[in-house]
PDB file of C-alpha atoms in Angstrom:
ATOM      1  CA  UNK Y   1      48.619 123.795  76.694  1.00  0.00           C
ATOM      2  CA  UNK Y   2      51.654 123.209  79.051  1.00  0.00           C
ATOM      3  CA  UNK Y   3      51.566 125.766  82.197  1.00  0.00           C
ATOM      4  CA  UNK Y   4      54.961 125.500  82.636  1.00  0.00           C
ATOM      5  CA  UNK Y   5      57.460 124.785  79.739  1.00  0.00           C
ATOM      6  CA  UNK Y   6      61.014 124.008  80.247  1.00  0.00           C
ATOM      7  CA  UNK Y   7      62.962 123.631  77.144  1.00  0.00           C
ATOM      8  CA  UNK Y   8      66.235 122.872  78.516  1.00  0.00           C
ATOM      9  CA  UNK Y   9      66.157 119.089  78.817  1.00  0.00           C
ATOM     10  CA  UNK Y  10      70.221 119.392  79.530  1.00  0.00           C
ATOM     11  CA  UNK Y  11      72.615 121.980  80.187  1.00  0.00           C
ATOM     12  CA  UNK Y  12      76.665 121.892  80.872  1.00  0.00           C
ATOM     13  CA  UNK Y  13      78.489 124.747  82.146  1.00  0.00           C
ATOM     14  CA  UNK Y  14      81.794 125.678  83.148  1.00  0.00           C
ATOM     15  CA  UNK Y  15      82.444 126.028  87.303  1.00  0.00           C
ATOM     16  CA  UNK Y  16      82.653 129.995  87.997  1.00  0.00           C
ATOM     17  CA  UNK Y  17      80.789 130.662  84.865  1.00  0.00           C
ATOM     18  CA  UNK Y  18      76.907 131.948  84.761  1.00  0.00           C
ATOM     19  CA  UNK Y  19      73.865 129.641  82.944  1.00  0.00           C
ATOM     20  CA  UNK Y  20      70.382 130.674  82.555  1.00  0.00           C
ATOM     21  CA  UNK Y  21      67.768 127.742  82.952  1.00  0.00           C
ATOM     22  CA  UNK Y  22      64.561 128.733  80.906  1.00  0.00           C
ATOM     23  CA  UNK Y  23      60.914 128.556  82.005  1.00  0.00           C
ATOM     24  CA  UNK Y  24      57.990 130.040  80.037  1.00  0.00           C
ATOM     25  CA  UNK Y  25      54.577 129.750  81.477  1.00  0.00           C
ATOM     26  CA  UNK Y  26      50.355 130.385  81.216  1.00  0.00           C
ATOM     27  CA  UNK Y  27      48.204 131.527  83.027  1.00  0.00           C
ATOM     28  CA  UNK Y  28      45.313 134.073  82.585  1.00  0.00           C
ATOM     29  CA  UNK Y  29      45.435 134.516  87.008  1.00  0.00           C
ATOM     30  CA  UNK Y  30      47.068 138.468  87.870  1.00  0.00           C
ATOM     31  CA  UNK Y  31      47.992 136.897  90.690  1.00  0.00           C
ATOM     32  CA  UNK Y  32      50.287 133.485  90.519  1.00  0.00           C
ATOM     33  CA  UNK Y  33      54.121 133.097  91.874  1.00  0.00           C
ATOM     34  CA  UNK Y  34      56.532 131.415  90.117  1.00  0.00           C
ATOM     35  CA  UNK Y  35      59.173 129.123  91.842  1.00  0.00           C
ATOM     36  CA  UNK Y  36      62.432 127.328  90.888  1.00  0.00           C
ATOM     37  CA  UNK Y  37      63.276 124.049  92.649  1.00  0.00           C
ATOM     38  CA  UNK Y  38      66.592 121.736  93.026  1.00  0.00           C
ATOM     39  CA  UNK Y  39      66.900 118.111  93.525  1.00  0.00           C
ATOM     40  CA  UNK Y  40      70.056 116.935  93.671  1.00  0.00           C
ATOM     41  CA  UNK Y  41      71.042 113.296  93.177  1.00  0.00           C
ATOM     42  CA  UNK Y  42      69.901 112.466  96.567  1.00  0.00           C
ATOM     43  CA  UNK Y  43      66.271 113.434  95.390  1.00  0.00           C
ATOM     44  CA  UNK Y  44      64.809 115.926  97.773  1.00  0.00           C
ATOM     45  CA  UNK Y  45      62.901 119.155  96.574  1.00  0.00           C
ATOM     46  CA  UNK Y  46      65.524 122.253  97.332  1.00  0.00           C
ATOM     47  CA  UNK Y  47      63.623 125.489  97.261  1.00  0.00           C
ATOM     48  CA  UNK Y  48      65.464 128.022  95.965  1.00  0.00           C
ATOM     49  CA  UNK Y  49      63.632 131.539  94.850  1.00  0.00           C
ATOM     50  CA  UNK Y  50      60.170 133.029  94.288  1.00  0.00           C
ATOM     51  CA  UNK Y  51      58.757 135.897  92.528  1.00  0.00           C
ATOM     52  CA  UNK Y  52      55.102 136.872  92.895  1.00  0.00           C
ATOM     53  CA  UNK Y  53      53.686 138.437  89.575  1.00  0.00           C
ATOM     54  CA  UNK Y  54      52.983 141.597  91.599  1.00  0.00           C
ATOM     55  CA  UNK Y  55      56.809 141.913  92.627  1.00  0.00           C
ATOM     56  CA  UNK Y  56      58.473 144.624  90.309  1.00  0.00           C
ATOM     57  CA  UNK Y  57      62.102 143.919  90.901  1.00  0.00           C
ATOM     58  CA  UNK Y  58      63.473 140.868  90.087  1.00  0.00           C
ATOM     59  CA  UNK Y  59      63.772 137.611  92.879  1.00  0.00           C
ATOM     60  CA  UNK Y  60      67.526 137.149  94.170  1.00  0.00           C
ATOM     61  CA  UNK Y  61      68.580 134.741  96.403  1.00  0.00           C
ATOM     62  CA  UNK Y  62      72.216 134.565  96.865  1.00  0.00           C
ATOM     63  CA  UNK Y  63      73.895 133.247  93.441  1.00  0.00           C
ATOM     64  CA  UNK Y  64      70.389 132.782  92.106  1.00  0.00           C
ATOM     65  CA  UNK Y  65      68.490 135.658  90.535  1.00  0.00           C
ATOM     66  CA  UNK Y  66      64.891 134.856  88.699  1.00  0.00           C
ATOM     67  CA  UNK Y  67      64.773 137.075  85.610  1.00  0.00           C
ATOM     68  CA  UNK Y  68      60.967 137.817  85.414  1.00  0.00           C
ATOM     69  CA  UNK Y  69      59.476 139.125  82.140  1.00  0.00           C
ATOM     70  CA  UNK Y  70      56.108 139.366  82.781  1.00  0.00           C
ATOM     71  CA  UNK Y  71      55.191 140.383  79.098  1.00  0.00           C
ATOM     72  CA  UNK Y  72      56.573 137.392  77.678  1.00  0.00           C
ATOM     73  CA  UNK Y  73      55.216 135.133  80.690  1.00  0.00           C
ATOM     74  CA  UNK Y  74      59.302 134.040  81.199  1.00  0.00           C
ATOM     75  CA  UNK Y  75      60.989 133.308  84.180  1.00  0.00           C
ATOM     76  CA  UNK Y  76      64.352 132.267  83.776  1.00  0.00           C
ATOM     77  CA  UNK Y  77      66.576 131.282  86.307  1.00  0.00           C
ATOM     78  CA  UNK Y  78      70.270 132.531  86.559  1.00  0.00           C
ATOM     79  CA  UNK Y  79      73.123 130.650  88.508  1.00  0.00           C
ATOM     80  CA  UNK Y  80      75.779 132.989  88.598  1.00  0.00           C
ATOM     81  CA  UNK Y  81      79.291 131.868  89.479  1.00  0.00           C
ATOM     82  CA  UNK Y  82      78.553 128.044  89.121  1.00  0.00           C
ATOM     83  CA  UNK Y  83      79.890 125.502  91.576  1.00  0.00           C
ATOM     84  CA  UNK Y  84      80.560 121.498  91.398  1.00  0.00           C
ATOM     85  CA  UNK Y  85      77.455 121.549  93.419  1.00  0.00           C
ATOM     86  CA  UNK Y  86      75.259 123.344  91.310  1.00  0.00           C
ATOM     87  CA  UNK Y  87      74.880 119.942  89.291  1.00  0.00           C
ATOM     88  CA  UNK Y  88      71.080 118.823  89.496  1.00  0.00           C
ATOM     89  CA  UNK Y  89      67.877 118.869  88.031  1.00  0.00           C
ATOM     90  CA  UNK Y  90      66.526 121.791  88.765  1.00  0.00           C
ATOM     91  CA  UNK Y  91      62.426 122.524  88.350  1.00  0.00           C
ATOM     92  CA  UNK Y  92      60.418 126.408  87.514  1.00  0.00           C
ATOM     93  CA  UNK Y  93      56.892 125.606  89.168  1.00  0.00           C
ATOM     94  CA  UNK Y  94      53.641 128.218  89.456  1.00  0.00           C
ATOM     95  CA  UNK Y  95      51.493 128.952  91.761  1.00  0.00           C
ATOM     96  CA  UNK Y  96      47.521 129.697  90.981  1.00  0.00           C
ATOM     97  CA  UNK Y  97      44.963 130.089  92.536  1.00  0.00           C
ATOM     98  CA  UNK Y  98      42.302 127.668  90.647  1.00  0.00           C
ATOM     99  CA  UNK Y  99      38.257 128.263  90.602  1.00  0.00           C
ATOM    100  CA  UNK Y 100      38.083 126.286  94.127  1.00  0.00           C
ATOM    101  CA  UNK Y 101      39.472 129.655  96.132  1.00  0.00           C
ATOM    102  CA  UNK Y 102      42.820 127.727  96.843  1.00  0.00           C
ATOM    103  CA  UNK Y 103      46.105 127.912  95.349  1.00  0.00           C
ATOM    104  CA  UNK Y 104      47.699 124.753  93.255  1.00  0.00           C
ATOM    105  CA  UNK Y 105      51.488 124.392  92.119  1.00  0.00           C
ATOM    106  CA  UNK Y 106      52.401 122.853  88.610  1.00  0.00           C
ATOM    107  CA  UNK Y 107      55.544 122.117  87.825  1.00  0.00           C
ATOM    108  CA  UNK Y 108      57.664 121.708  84.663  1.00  0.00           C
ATOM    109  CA  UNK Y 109      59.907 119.079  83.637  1.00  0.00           C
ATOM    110  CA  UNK Y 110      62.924 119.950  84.469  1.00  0.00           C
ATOM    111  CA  UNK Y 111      65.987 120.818  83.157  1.00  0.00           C
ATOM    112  CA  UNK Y 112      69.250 118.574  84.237  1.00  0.00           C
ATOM    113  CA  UNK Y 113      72.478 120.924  84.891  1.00  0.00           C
ATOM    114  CA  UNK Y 114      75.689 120.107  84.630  1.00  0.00           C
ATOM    115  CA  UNK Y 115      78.756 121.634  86.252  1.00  0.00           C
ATOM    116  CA  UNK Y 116      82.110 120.488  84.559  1.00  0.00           C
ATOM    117  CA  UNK Y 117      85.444 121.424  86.510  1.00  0.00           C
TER     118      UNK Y 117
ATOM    119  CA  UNK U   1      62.288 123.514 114.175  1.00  0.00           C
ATOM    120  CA  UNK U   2      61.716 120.291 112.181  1.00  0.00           C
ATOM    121  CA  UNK U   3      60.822 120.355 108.609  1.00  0.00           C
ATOM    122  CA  UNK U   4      58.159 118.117 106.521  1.00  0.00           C
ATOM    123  CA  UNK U   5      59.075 114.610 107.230  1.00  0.00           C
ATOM    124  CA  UNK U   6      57.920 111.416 105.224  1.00  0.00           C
ATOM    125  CA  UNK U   7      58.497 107.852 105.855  1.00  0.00           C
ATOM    126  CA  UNK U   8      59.407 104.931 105.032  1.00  0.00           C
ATOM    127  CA  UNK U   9      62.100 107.074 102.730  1.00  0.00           C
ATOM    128  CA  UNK U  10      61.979 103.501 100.700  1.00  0.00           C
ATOM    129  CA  UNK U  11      59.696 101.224 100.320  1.00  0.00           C
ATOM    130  CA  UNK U  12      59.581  97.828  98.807  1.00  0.00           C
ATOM    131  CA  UNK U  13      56.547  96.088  97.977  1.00  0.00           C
ATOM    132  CA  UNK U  14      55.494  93.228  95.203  1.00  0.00           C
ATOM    133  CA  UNK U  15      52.964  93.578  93.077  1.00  0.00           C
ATOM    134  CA  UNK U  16      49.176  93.368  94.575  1.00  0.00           C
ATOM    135  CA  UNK U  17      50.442  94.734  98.944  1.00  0.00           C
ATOM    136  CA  UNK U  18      49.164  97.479  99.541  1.00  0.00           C
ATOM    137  CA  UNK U  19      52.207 100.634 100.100  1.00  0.00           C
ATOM    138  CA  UNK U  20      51.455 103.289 103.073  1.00  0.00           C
ATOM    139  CA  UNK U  21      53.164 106.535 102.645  1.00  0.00           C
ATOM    140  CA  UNK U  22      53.281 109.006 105.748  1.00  0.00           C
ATOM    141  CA  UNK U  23      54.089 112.418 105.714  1.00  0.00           C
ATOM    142  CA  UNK U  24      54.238 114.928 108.621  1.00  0.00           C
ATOM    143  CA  UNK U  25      53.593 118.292 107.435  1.00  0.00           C
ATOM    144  CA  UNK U  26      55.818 121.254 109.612  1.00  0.00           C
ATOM    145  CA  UNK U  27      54.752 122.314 112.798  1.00  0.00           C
ATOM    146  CA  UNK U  28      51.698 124.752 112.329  1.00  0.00           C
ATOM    147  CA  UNK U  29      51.130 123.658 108.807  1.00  0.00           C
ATOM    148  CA  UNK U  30      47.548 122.421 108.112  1.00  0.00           C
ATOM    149  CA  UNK U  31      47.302 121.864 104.225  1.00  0.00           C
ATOM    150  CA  UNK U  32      49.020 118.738 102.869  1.00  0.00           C
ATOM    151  CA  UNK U  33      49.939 118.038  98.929  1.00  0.00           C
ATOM    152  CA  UNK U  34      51.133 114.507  97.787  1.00  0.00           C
ATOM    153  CA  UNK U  35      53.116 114.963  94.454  1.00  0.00           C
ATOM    154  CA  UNK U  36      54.341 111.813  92.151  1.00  0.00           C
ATOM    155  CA  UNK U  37      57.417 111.851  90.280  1.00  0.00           C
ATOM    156  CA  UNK U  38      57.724 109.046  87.600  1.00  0.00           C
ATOM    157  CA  UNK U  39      61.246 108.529  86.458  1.00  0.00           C
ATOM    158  CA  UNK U  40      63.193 111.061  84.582  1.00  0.00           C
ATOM    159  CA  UNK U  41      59.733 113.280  84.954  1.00  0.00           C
ATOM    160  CA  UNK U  42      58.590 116.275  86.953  1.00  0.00           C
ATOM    161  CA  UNK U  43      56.660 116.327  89.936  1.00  0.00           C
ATOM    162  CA  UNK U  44      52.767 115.384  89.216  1.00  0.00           C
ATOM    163  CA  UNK U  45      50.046 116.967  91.922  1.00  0.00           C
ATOM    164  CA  UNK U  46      47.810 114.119  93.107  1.00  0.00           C
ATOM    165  CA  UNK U  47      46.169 115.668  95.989  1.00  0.00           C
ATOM    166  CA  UNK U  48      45.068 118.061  98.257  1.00  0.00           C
ATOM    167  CA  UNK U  49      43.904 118.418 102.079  1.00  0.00           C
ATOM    168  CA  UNK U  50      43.710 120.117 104.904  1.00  0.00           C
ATOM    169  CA  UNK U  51      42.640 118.466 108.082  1.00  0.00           C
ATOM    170  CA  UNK U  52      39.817 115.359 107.952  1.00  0.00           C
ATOM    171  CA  UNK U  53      39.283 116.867 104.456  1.00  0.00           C
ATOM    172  CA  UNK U  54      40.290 115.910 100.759  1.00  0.00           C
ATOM    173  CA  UNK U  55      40.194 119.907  98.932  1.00  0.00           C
ATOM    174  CA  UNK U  56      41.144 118.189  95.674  1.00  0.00           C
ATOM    175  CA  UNK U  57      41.776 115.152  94.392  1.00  0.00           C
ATOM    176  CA  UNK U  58      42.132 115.687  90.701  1.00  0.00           C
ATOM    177  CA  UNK U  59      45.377 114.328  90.013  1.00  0.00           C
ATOM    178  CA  UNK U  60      44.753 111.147  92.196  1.00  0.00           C
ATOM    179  CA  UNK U  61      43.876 107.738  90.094  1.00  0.00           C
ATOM    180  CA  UNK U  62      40.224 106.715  91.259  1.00  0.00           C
ATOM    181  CA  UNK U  63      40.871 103.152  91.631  1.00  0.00           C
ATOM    182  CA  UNK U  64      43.830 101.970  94.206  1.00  0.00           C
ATOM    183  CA  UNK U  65      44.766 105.599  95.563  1.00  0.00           C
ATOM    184  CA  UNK U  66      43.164 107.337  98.574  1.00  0.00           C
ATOM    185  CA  UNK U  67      44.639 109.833 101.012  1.00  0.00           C
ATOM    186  CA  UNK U  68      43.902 111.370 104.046  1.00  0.00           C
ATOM    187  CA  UNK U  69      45.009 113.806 106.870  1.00  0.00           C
ATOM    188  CA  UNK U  70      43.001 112.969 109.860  1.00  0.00           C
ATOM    189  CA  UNK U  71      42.838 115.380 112.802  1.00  0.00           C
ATOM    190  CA  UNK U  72      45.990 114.024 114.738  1.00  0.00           C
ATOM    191  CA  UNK U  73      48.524 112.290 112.918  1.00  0.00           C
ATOM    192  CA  UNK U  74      50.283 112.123 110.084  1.00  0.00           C
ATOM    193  CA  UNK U  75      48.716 112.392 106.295  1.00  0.00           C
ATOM    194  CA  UNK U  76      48.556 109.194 105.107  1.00  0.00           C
ATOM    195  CA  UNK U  77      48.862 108.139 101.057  1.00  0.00           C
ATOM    196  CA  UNK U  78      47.556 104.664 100.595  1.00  0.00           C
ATOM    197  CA  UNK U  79      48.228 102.392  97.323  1.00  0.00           C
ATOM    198  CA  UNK U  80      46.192  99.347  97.186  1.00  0.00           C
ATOM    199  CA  UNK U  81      47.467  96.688  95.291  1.00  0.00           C
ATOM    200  CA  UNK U  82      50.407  97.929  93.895  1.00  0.00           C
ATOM    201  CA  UNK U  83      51.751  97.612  90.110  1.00  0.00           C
ATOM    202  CA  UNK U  84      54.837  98.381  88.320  1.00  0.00           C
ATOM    203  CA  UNK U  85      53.676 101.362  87.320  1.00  0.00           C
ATOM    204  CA  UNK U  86      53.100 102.702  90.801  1.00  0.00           C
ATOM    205  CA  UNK U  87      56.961 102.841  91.184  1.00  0.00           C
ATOM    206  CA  UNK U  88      58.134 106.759  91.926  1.00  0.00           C
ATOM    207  CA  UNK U  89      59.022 108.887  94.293  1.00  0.00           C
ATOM    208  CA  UNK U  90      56.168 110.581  96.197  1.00  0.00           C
ATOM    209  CA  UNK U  91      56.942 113.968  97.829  1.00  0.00           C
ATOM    210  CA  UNK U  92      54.626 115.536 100.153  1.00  0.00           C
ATOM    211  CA  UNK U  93      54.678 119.058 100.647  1.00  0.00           C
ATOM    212  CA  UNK U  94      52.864 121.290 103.807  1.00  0.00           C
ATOM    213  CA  UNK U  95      52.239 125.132 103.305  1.00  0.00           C
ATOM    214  CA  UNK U  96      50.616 127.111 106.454  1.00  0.00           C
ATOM    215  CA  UNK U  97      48.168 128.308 104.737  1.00  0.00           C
ATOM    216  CA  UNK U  98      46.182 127.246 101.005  1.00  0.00           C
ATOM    217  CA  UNK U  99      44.683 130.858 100.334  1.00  0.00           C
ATOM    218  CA  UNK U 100      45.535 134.196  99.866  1.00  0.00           C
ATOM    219  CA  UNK U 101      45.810 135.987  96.617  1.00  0.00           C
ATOM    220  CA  UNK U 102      49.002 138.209  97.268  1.00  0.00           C
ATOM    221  CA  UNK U 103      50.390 135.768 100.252  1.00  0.00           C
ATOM    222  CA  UNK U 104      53.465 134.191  99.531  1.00  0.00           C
ATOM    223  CA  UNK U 105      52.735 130.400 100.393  1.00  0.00           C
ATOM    224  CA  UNK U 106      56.262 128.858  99.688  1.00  0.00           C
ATOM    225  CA  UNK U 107      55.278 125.000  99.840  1.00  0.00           C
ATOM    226  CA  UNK U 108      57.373 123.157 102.230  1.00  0.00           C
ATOM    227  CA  UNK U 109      58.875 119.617 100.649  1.00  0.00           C
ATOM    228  CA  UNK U 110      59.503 116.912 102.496  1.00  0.00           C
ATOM    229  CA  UNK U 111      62.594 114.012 101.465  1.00  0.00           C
ATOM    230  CA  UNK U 112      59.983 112.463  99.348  1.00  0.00           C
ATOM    231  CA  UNK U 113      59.393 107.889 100.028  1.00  0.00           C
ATOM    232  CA  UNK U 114      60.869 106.049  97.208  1.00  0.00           C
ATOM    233  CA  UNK U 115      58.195 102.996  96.403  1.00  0.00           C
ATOM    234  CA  UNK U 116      59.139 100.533  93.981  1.00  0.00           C
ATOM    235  CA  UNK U 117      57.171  97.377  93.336  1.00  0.00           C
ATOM    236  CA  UNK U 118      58.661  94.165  92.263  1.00  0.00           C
TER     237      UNK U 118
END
């Protein structure tokens, strides 16, 4: 089974407006963070927002906001108010620790967002 | 306060040289990752270390590929004879620490080295 499932291979949206990127994930860990990633066309790894599974509010970083649902193991990212500069791929990675006693990062396949003016 | 750094940030080599990627994890950071990235793909873990040792290396081929993060210098990712196939983008990332079950252990990314092979 996929840890981390993007759906999303594309998405366009409209500058100013809000898109939610999806991410679903597994693990059977209490304890795992979740992570959402940007690469630009240039190709370097943005960071952008984390939620630990032990974190009751939701992660918000500026214009992004991670909207956990624990229940459903989903962790969708929000852009609110997009920009021209929003447009990338952007990645939802998690955190685990595995049977070694050390903590390993998988990441999903990304979804490619569009911005269109 | 300089962040990860990896070079060459491109790399050129025909098929059967041998590619050497370098990464420099941040200041204070003592566990390396080496991630691949095929075209159009997400990031692929390769491996794992922390100083003069390999943690994990499950995601590393066992022929061609080794890695290493000796006690002073940088990691080092080494591809013997290169193929086609070999051609990606290979980010390293550092974290200060690899443990800790409620720690928050954002991994650090560096630019990533672009190899293709001719």
């Amino acid at each position: 089974a996929q840890k981390i499932t993007q759906t999303q291979p594309g998405m366009f949206v409209q500058e100013k407006e809000a898109v939610t990127l999806d991410c679903t994930y597994d693990t059977s860990d209490q304890s795992y963070g979740l992570f959402w990633y940007k690469q630009p066309s240039s190709g370097e790894m943005i960071f952008l927002i984390y939620q630990g599974s032990y974190d009751e509010q939701n992660a918000t970083e500026g214009r992004y906001s991670l909207n956990f649902q624990k229940a459903r193991k989903s962790a969708n990212l929000v852009i609110s108010a997009s920009q021209l500069g929003d447009s990338a791929m952007y990645f939802c990675a998690m955190r685990e620790m595995n049977s070694g006693g050390y903590q390993k990062v998988t990441f999903g396949i990304g979804t490619k967002l569009q911005v269109i003016p | 306060n300089a962040g990860v750094m990896q070079n060459p940030r491109h790399l050129v080599r025909r098929r059967g040289q041998e590619a050497r990627l370098r990464c420099s994890p941040m200041k204070g950071h003592s566990h390396v990752y080496w991630y691949r990235q095929l075209p159009e793909e997400g990031l692929k873990f390769m491996v794992y270390l922390q100083k003069e040792n390999i943690i994990d290396e499950s995601g590393m081929p066992k022929e061609r590929f080794s890695a290493e993060f000796p006690k002073e210098g940088p990691s080092i990712l080494r591809i013997q004879q290169v193929v086609r196939g070999d051609s990606a983008a290979y980010f390293c990332a550092s974290s200060p620490t690899g443990a800790g079950a409620r720690s928050y252990n954002e991994q650090f990314f560096g630019p990533g080295t672009r190899l293709t092979v001719l």
